[in-house]
CSV table of C-alpha atoms in Angstrom, one decimal:
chain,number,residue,atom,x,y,z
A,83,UNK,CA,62.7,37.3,-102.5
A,84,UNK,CA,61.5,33.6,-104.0
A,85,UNK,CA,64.7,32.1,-102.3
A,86,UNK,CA,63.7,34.1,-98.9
A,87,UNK,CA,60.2,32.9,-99.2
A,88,UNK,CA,61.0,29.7,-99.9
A,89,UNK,CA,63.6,29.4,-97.2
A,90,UNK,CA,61.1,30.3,-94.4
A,91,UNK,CA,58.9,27.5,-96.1
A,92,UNK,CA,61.3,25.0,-96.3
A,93,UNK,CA,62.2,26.2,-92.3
A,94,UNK,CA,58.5,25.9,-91.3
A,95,UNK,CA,58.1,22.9,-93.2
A,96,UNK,CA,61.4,21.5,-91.0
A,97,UNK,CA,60.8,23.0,-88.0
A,98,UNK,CA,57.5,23.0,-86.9
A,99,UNK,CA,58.0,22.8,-83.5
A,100,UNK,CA,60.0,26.2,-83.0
A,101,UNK,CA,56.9,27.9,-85.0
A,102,UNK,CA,54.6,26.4,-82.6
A,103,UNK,CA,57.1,27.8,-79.7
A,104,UNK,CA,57.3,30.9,-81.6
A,105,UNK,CA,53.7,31.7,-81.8
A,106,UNK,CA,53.2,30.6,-78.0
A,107,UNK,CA,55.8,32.8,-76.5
A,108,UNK,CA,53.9,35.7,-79.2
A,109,UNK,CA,50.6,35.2,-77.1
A,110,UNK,CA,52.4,35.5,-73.9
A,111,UNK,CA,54.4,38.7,-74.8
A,112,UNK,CA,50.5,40.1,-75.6
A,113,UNK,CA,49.0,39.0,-72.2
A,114,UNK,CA,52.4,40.4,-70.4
A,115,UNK,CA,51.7,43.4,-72.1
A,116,UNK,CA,47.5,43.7,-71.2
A,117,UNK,CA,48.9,42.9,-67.5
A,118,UNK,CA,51.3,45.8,-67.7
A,119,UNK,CA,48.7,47.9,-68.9
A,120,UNK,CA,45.9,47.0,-66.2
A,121,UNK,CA,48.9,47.4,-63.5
A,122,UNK,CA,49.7,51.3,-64.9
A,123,UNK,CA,46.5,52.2,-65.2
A,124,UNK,CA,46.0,51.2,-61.5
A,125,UNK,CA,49.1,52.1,-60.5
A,126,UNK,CA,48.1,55.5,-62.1
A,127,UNK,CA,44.8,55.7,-60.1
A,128,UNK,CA,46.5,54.9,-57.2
A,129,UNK,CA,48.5,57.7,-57.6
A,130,UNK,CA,46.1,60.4,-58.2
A,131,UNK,CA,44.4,59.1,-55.6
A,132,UNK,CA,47.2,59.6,-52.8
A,133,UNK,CA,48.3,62.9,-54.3
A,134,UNK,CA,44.7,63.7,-53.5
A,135,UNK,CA,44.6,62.9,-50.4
A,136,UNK,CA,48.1,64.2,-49.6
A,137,UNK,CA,46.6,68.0,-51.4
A,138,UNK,CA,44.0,67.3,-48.6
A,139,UNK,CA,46.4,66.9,-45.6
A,140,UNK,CA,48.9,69.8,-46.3
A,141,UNK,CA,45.4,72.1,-46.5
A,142,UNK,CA,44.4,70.7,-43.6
A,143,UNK,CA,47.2,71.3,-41.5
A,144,UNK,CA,47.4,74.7,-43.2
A,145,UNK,CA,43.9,75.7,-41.6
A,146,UNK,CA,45.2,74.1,-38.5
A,147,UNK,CA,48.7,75.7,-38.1
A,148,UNK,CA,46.8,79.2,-38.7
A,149,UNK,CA,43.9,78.3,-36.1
A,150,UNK,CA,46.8,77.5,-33.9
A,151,UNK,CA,48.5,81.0,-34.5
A,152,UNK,CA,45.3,82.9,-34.1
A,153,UNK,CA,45.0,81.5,-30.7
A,154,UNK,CA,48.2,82.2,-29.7
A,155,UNK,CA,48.0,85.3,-30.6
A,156,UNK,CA,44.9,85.5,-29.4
A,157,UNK,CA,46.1,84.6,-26.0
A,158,UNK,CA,48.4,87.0,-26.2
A,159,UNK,CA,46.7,90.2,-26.5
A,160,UNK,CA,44.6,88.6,-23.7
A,161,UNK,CA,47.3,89.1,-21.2
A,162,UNK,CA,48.5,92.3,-23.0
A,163,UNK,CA,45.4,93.8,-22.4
A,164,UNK,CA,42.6,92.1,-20.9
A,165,UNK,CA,39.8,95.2,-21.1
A,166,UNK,CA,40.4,95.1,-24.6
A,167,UNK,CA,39.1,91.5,-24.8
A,168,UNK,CA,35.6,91.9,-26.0
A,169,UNK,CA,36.2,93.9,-29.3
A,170,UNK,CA,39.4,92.0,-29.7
A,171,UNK,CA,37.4,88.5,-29.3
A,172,UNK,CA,34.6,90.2,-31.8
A,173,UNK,CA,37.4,90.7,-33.9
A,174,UNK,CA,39.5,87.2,-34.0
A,175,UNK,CA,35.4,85.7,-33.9
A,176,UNK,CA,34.5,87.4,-37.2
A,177,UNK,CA,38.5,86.7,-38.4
A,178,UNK,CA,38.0,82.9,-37.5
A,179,UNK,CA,34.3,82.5,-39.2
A,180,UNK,CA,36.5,84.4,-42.4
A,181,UNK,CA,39.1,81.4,-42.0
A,182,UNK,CA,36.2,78.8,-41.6
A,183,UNK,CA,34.4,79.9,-44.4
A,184,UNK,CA,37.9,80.4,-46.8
A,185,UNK,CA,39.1,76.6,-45.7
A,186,UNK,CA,35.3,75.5,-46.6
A,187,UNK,CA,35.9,77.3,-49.7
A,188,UNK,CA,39.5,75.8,-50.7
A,189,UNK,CA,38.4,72.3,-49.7
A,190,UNK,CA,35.4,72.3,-52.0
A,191,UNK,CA,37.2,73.7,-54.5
A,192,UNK,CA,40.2,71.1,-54.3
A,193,UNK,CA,37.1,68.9,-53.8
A,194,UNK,CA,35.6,69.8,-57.3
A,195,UNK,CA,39.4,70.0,-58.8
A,196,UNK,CA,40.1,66.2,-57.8
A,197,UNK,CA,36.4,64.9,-58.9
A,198,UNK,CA,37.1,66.5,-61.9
A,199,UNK,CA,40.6,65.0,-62.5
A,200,UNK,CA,39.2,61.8,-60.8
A,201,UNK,CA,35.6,62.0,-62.9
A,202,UNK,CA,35.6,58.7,-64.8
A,203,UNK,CA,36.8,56.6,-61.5
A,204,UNK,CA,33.9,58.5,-59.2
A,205,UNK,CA,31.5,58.2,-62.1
A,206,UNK,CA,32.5,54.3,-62.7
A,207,UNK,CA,32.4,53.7,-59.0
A,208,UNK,CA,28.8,56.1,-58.9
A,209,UNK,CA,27.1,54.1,-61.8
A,210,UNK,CA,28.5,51.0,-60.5
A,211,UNK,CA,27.2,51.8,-56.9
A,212,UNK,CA,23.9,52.7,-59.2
A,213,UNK,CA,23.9,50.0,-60.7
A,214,UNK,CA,24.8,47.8,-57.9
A,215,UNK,CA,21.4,48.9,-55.8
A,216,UNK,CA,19.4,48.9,-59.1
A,217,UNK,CA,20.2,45.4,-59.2
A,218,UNK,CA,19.8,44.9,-55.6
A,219,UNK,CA,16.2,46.5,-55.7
A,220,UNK,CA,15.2,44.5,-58.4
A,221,UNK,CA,16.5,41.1,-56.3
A,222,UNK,CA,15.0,42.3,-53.4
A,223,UNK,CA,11.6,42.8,-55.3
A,224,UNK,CA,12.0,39.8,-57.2
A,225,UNK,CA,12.7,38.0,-53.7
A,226,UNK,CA,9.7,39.9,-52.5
A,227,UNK,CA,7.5,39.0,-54.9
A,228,UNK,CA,8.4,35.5,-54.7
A,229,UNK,CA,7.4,35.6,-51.2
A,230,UNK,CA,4.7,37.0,-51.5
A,231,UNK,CA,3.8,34.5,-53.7
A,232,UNK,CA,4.6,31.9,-51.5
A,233,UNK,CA,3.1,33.8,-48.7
A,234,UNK,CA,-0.5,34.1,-50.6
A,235,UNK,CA,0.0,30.2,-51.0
A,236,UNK,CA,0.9,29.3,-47.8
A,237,UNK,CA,-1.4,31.4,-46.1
A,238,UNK,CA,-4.2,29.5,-48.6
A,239,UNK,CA,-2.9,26.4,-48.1
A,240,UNK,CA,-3.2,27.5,-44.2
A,241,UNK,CA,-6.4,28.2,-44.6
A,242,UNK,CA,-7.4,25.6,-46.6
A,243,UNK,CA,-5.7,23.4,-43.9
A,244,UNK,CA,-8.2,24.8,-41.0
A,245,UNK,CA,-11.0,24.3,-43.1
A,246,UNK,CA,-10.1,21.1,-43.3
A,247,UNK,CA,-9.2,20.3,-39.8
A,248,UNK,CA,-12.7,21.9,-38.8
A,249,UNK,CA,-14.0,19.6,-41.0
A,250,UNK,CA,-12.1,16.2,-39.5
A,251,UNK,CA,-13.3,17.9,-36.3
A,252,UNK,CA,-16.4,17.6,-36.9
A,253,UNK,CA,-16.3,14.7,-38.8
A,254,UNK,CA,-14.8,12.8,-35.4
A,255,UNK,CA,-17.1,15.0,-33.4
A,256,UNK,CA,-20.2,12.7,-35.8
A,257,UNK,CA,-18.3,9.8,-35.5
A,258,UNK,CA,-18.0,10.0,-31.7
A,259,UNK,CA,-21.9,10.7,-31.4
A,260,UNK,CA,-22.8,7.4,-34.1
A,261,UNK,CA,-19.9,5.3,-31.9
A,262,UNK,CA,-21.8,6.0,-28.6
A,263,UNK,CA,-25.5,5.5,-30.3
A,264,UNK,CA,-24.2,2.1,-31.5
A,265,UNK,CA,-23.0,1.3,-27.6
A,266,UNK,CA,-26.4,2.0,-26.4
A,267,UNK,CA,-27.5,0.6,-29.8
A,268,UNK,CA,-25.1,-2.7,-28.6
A,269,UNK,CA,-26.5,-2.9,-25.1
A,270,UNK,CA,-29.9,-2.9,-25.7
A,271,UNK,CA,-29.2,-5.7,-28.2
A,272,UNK,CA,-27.2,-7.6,-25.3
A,273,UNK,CA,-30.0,-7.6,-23.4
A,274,UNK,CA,-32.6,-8.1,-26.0
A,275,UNK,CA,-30.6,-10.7,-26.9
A,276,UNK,CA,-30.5,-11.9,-22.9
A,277,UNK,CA,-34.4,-12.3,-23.1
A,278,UNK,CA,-34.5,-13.6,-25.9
A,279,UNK,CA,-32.2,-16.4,-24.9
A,280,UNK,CA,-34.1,-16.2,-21.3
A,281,UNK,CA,-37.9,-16.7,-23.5
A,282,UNK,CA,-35.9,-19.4,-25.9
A,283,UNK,CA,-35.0,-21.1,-22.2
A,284,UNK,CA,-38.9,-20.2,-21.2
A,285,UNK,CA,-40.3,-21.7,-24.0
A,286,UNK,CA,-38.2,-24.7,-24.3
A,287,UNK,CA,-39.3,-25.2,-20.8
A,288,UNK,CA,-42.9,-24.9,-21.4
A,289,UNK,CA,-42.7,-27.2,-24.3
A,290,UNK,CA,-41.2,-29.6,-22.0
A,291,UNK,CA,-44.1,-28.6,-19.9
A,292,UNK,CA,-46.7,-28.9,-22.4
A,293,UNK,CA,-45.6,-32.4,-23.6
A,294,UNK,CA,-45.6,-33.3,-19.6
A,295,UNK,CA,-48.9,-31.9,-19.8
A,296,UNK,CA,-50.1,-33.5,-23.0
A,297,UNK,CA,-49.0,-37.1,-21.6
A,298,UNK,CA,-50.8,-35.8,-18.1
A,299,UNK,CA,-54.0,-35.0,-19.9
A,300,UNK,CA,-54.0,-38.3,-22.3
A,301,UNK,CA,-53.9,-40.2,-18.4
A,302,UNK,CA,-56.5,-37.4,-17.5
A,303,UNK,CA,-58.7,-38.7,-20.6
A,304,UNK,CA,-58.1,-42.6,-19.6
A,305,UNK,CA,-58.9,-42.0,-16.3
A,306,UNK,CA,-62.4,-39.7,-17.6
A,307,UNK,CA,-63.2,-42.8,-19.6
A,308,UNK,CA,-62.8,-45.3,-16.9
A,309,UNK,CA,-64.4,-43.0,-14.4
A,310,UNK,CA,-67.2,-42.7,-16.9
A,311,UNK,CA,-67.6,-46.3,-17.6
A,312,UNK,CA,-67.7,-46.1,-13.3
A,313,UNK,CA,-70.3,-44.0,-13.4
A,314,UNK,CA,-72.2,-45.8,-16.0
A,315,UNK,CA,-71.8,-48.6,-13.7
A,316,UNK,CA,-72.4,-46.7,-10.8
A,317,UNK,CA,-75.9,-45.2,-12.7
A,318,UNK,CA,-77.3,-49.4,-13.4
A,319,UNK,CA,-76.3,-50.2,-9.9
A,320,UNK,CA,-78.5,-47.3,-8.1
A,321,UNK,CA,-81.5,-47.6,-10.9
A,322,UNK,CA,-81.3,-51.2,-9.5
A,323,UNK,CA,-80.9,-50.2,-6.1
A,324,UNK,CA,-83.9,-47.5,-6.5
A,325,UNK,CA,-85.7,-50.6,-7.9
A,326,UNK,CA,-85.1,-52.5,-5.3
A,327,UNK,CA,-85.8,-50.1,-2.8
A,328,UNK,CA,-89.5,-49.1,-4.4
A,329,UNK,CA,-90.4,-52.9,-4.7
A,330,UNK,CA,-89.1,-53.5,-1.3
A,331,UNK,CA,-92.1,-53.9,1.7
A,332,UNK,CA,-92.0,-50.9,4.5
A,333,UNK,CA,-90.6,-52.7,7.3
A,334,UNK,CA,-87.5,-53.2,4.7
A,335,UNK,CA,-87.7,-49.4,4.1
A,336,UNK,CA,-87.8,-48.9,8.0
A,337,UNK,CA,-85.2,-51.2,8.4
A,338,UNK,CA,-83.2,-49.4,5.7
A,339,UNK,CA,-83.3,-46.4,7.1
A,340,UNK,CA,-82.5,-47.3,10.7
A,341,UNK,CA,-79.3,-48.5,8.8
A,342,UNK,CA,-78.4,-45.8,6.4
A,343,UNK,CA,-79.4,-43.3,10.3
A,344,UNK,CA,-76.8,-45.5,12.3
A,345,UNK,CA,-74.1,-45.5,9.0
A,346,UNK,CA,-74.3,-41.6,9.6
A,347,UNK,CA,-74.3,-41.8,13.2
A,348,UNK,CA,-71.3,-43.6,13.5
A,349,UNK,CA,-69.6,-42.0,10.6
A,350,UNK,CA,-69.5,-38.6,12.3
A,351,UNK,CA,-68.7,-40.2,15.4
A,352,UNK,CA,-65.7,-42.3,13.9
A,353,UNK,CA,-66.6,-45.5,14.7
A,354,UNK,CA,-66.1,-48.4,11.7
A,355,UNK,CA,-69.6,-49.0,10.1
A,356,UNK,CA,-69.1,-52.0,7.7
A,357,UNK,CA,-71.9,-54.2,9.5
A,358,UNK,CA,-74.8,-51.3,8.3
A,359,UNK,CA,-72.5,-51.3,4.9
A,360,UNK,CA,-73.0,-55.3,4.2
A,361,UNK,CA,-76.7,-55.0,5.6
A,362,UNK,CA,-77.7,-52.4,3.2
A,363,UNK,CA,-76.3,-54.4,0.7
A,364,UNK,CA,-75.9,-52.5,-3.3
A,365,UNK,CA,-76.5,-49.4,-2.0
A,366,UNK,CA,-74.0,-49.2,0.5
A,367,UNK,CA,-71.6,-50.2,-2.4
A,368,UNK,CA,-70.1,-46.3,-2.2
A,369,UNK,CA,-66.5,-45.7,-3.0
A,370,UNK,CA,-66.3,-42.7,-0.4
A,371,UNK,CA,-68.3,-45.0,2.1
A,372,UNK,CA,-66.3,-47.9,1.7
A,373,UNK,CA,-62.8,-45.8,2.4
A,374,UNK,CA,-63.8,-45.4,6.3
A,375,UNK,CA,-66.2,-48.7,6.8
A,376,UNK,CA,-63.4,-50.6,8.9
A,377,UNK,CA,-61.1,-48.3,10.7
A,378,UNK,CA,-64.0,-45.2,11.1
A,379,UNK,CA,-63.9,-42.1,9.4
A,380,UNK,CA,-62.1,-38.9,11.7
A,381,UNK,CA,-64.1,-36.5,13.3
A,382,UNK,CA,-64.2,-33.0,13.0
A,383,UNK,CA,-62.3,-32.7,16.0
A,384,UNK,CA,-60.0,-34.8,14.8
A,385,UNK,CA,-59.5,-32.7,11.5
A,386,UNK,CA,-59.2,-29.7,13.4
A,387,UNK,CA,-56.3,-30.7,15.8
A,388,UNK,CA,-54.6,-31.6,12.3
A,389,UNK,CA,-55.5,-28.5,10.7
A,390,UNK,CA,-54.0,-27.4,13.7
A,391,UNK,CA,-51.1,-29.7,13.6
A,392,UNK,CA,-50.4,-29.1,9.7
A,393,UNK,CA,-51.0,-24.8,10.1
A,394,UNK,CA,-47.9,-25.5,12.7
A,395,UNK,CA,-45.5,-27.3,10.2
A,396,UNK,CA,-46.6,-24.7,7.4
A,397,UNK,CA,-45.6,-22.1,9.6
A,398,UNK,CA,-42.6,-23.3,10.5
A,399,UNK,CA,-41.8,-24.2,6.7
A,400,UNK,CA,-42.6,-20.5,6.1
A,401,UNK,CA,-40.4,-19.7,8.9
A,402,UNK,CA,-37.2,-21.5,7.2
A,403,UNK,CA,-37.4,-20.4,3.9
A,404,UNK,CA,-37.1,-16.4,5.1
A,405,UNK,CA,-34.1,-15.5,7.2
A,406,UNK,CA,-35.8,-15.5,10.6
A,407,UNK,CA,-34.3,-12.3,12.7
A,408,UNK,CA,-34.1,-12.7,16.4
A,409,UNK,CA,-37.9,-11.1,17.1
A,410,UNK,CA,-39.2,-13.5,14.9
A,411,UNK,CA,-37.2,-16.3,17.2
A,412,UNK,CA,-38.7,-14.8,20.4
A,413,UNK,CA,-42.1,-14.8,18.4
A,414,UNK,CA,-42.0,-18.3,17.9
A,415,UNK,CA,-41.3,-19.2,21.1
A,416,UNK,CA,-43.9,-17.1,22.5
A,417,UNK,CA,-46.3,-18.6,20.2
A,418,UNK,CA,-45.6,-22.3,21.5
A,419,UNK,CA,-47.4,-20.9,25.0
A,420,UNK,CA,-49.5,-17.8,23.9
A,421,UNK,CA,-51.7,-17.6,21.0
A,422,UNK,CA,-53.5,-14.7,20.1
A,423,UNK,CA,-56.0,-14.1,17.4
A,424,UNK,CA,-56.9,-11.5,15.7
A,425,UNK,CA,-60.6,-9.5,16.1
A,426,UNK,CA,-61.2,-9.6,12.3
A,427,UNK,CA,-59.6,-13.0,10.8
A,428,UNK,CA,-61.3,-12.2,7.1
A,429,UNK,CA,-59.3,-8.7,6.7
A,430,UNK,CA,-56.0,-11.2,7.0
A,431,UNK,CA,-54.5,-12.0,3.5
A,432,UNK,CA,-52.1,-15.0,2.2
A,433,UNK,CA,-51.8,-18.3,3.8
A,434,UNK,CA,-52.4,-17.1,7.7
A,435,UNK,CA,-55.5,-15.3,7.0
A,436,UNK,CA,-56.6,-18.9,4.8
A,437,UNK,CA,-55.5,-20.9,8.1
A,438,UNK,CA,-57.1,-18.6,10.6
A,439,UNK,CA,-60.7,-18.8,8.7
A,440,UNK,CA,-60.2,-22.4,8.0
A,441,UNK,CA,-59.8,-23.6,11.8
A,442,UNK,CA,-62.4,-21.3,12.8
A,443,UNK,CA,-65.1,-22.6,10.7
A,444,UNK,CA,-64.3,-26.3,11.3
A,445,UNK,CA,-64.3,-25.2,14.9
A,446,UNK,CA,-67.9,-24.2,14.6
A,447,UNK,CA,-68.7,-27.5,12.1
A,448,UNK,CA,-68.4,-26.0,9.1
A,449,UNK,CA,-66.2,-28.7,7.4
A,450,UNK,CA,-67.4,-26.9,3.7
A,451,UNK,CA,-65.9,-23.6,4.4
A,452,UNK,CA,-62.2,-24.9,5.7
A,453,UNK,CA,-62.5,-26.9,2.7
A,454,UNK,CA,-63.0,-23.6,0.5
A,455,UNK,CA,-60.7,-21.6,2.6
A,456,UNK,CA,-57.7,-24.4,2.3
A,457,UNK,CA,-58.4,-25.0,-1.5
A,458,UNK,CA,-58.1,-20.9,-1.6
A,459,UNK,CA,-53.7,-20.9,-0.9
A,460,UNK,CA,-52.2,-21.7,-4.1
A,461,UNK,CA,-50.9,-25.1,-4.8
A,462,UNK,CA,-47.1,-24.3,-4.6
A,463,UNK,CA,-47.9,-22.6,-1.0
A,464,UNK,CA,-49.8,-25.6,0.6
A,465,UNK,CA,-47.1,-27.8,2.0
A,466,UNK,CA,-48.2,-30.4,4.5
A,467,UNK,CA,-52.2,-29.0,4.4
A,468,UNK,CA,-51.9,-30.6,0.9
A,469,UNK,CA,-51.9,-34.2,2.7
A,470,UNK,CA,-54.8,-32.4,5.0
A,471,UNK,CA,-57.2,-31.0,2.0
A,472,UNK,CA,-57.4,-34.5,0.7
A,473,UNK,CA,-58.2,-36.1,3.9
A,474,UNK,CA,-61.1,-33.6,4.7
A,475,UNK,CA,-62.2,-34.1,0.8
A,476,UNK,CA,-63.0,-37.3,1.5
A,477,UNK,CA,-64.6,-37.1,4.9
A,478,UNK,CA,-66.9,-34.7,2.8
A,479,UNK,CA,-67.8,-36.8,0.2
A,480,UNK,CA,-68.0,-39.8,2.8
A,481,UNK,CA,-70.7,-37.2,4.8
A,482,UNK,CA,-72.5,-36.6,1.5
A,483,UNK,CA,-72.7,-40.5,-0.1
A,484,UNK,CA,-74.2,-41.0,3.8
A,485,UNK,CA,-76.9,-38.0,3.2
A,486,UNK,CA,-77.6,-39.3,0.0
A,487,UNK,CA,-78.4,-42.9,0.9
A,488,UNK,CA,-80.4,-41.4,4.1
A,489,UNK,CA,-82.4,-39.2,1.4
A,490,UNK,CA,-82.8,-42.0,-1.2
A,491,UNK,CA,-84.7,-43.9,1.7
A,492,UNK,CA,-86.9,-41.8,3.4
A,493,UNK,CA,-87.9,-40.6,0.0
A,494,UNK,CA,-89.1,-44.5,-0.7
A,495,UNK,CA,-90.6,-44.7,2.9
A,496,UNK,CA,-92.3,-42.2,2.0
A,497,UNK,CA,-93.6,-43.1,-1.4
A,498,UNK,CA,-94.5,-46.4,0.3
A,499,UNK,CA,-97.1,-44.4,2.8
């Protein structure tokens, strides 16, 4: 037994490879045989199975071949004797319900038979179909649940979604209503912004003005002062003048006055006076008297055919700067040939109303009232009866210098007596 022993060592020890081979081919032999196994006991299954099924087939055509002879034969006593029918159909009715309810019989007992034989394949099959939908209903509620999971989520993320578009809704809806406010908010700073650039333009412009002014007023205050150091002058020369005239005898008074009469005379007549001017001597020495002594101051006729002249050209200067349609064309040249004035000259306002009063009172000698009613149109409105005011101004003071030095010496004359 040693030697044996040690033979099969020493073999294993020398050929390792065949045990190796050995021992695989061993493993196969064991698989081969589980195979074989599997494959019989199939291969059995099978079997019952179709000997089942092949049990069911020879009943069934059993029940069939006898339904089959039961209606021949009941077609058979039909024709042998058709009065009999009724209680023979009765008869083969009740038979057949007998055959329906034997062949119910045999098939659920061969039924019963085969589940029996078959038990542990129907009850392998049954508590695999069990657990099959077991597991199904617990995948489906798991799957289920899971949705419904997911459904509670996404419906709050839905909602919380809304709630938050609502809110960018009304968040634009704000923004919308602040964006317009700051258009309006936009253009009334455009245009406060406008005026203010329009005052900034305004008041550079009266700055410019009020230097223009300031420079005006310091020639203004010059020409106060020399006008006051005039009048200073002026005051010696007719306190020397007065002087004179009170010492003077009263034929020189007489003499005087039959000057300072004719000065007057032939200053509202227009005729040059500077002979009565150098006779009267210092007191003829009138700046307003002196401006007419040689050529003759103009009449009053004279200053209304200008007033007249100078009301034409302001018309038509009026005329030009409005855009004159064709009635005011056919007035104008009606006016050259017609004139008409109105009833009630002082209910007229602006610069016609002004002209109408003023040639109407220098019509009727009133030289102080056209004066009043030309100085009355605003300076920017006067136009050529500028050149007119100054010209009657000075006829004015011309007329009063002449009063003055008429008064001055009948007052003396008078002292004298």
């Amino acid at each position: 037994m040693a030697t044996k022993k040690n033979r099969d060592i020493n073999k294993d020890l020398l050929f390792p490879k065949a045990r190796k081979r050995a021992s695989q081919s061993s493993k196969k032999n064991l698989q081969s045989t589980k195979v074989l196994r599997t494959k019989t006991k199939d291969k059995s299954s099978s079997i019952q199975v179709n000997v089942l099924l092949i049990s069911l087939v020879k009943a069934m055509t059993k029940v069939l071949e006898s339904f089959k002879n039961l209606i021949f034969k009941f077609l058979q006593n039909i024709a042998k004797a058709p009065f009999l029918f009724i209680n023979i159909f009765f008869s083969y009715i009740i038979e057949i319900f007998k055959k329906i309810i034997s062949l119910v019989y045999t098939l659920l007992e061969k039924l019963f038979a085969s589940v029996l034989r078959f038990r542990e394949v129907l009850l392998g099959g049954f508590f695999g179909i069990i657990s099959g939908a077991i597991g199904a209903v617990l995948a489906i509620s798991y799957i289920e649940l899971g949705s419904n999971n997911k459904e509670n989520e996404v419906s709050d993320n839905f909602k919380q979604i809304t709630e938050d578009i609502k809110s960018l809704d009304e968040r634009l809806k704000n923004t919308e209503l602040q964006n317009k406010k700051n258009d309006s908010l936009l253009a009334n700073l455009k245009v406060i912004e406008s005026e203010i650039n329009k005052s900034e333009n305004n008041f550079s412009k009266v700055e410019n003005e009020m230097a223009i002014i300031g420079s005006e007023l310091e020639k203004v205050k010059e020409k106060t002062a020399n006008l006051g150091n005039n009048i200073s002058v002026l005051k010696k020369d007719l306190r020397s003048n007065s002087r004179l005239i009170l010492s003077s005898s009263k034929t020189e008074l007489s003499n005087r006055l039959y000057l300072a009469q004719s000065l007057l005379d032939r200053l509202e007549s227009g005729v040059p006076y500077s002979p009565q001017l150098e006779a009267l001597g210092k007191e003829g020495l009138d700046p307003a008297l002196l401006r007419y002594a040689a050529g003759g101051a103009p009449t009053l006729k004279d200053l209304e055919a200008r007033l007249s002249a100078r009301a034409g050209e302001q018309f038509d200067a009026d005329r030009t700067k409005r855009d004159s349609t064709w009635r005011e064309n056919l007035r104008k040249e009606i006016s050259k040939y017609v004139k008409i004035k109105p009833t009630n000259i002082n209910e007229i306002k602006g610069v016609t109303g002004a002209l109408l009063r003023a040639e109407s009172s220098i019509s009727r000698g009133d030289l102080a009232k056209a004066i009043k009613e030309i100085s009355s149109v605003p300076l920017e409105e006067r136009g050529p009866l500028d050149a007119w005011l100054t010209e009657a101004k000075a006829r004015q003071n011309a007329d009063i210098a002449a009063k003055n030095l008429l008064a001055r010496t009948t007052a003396a004359l008078k002292q004298k007596n």
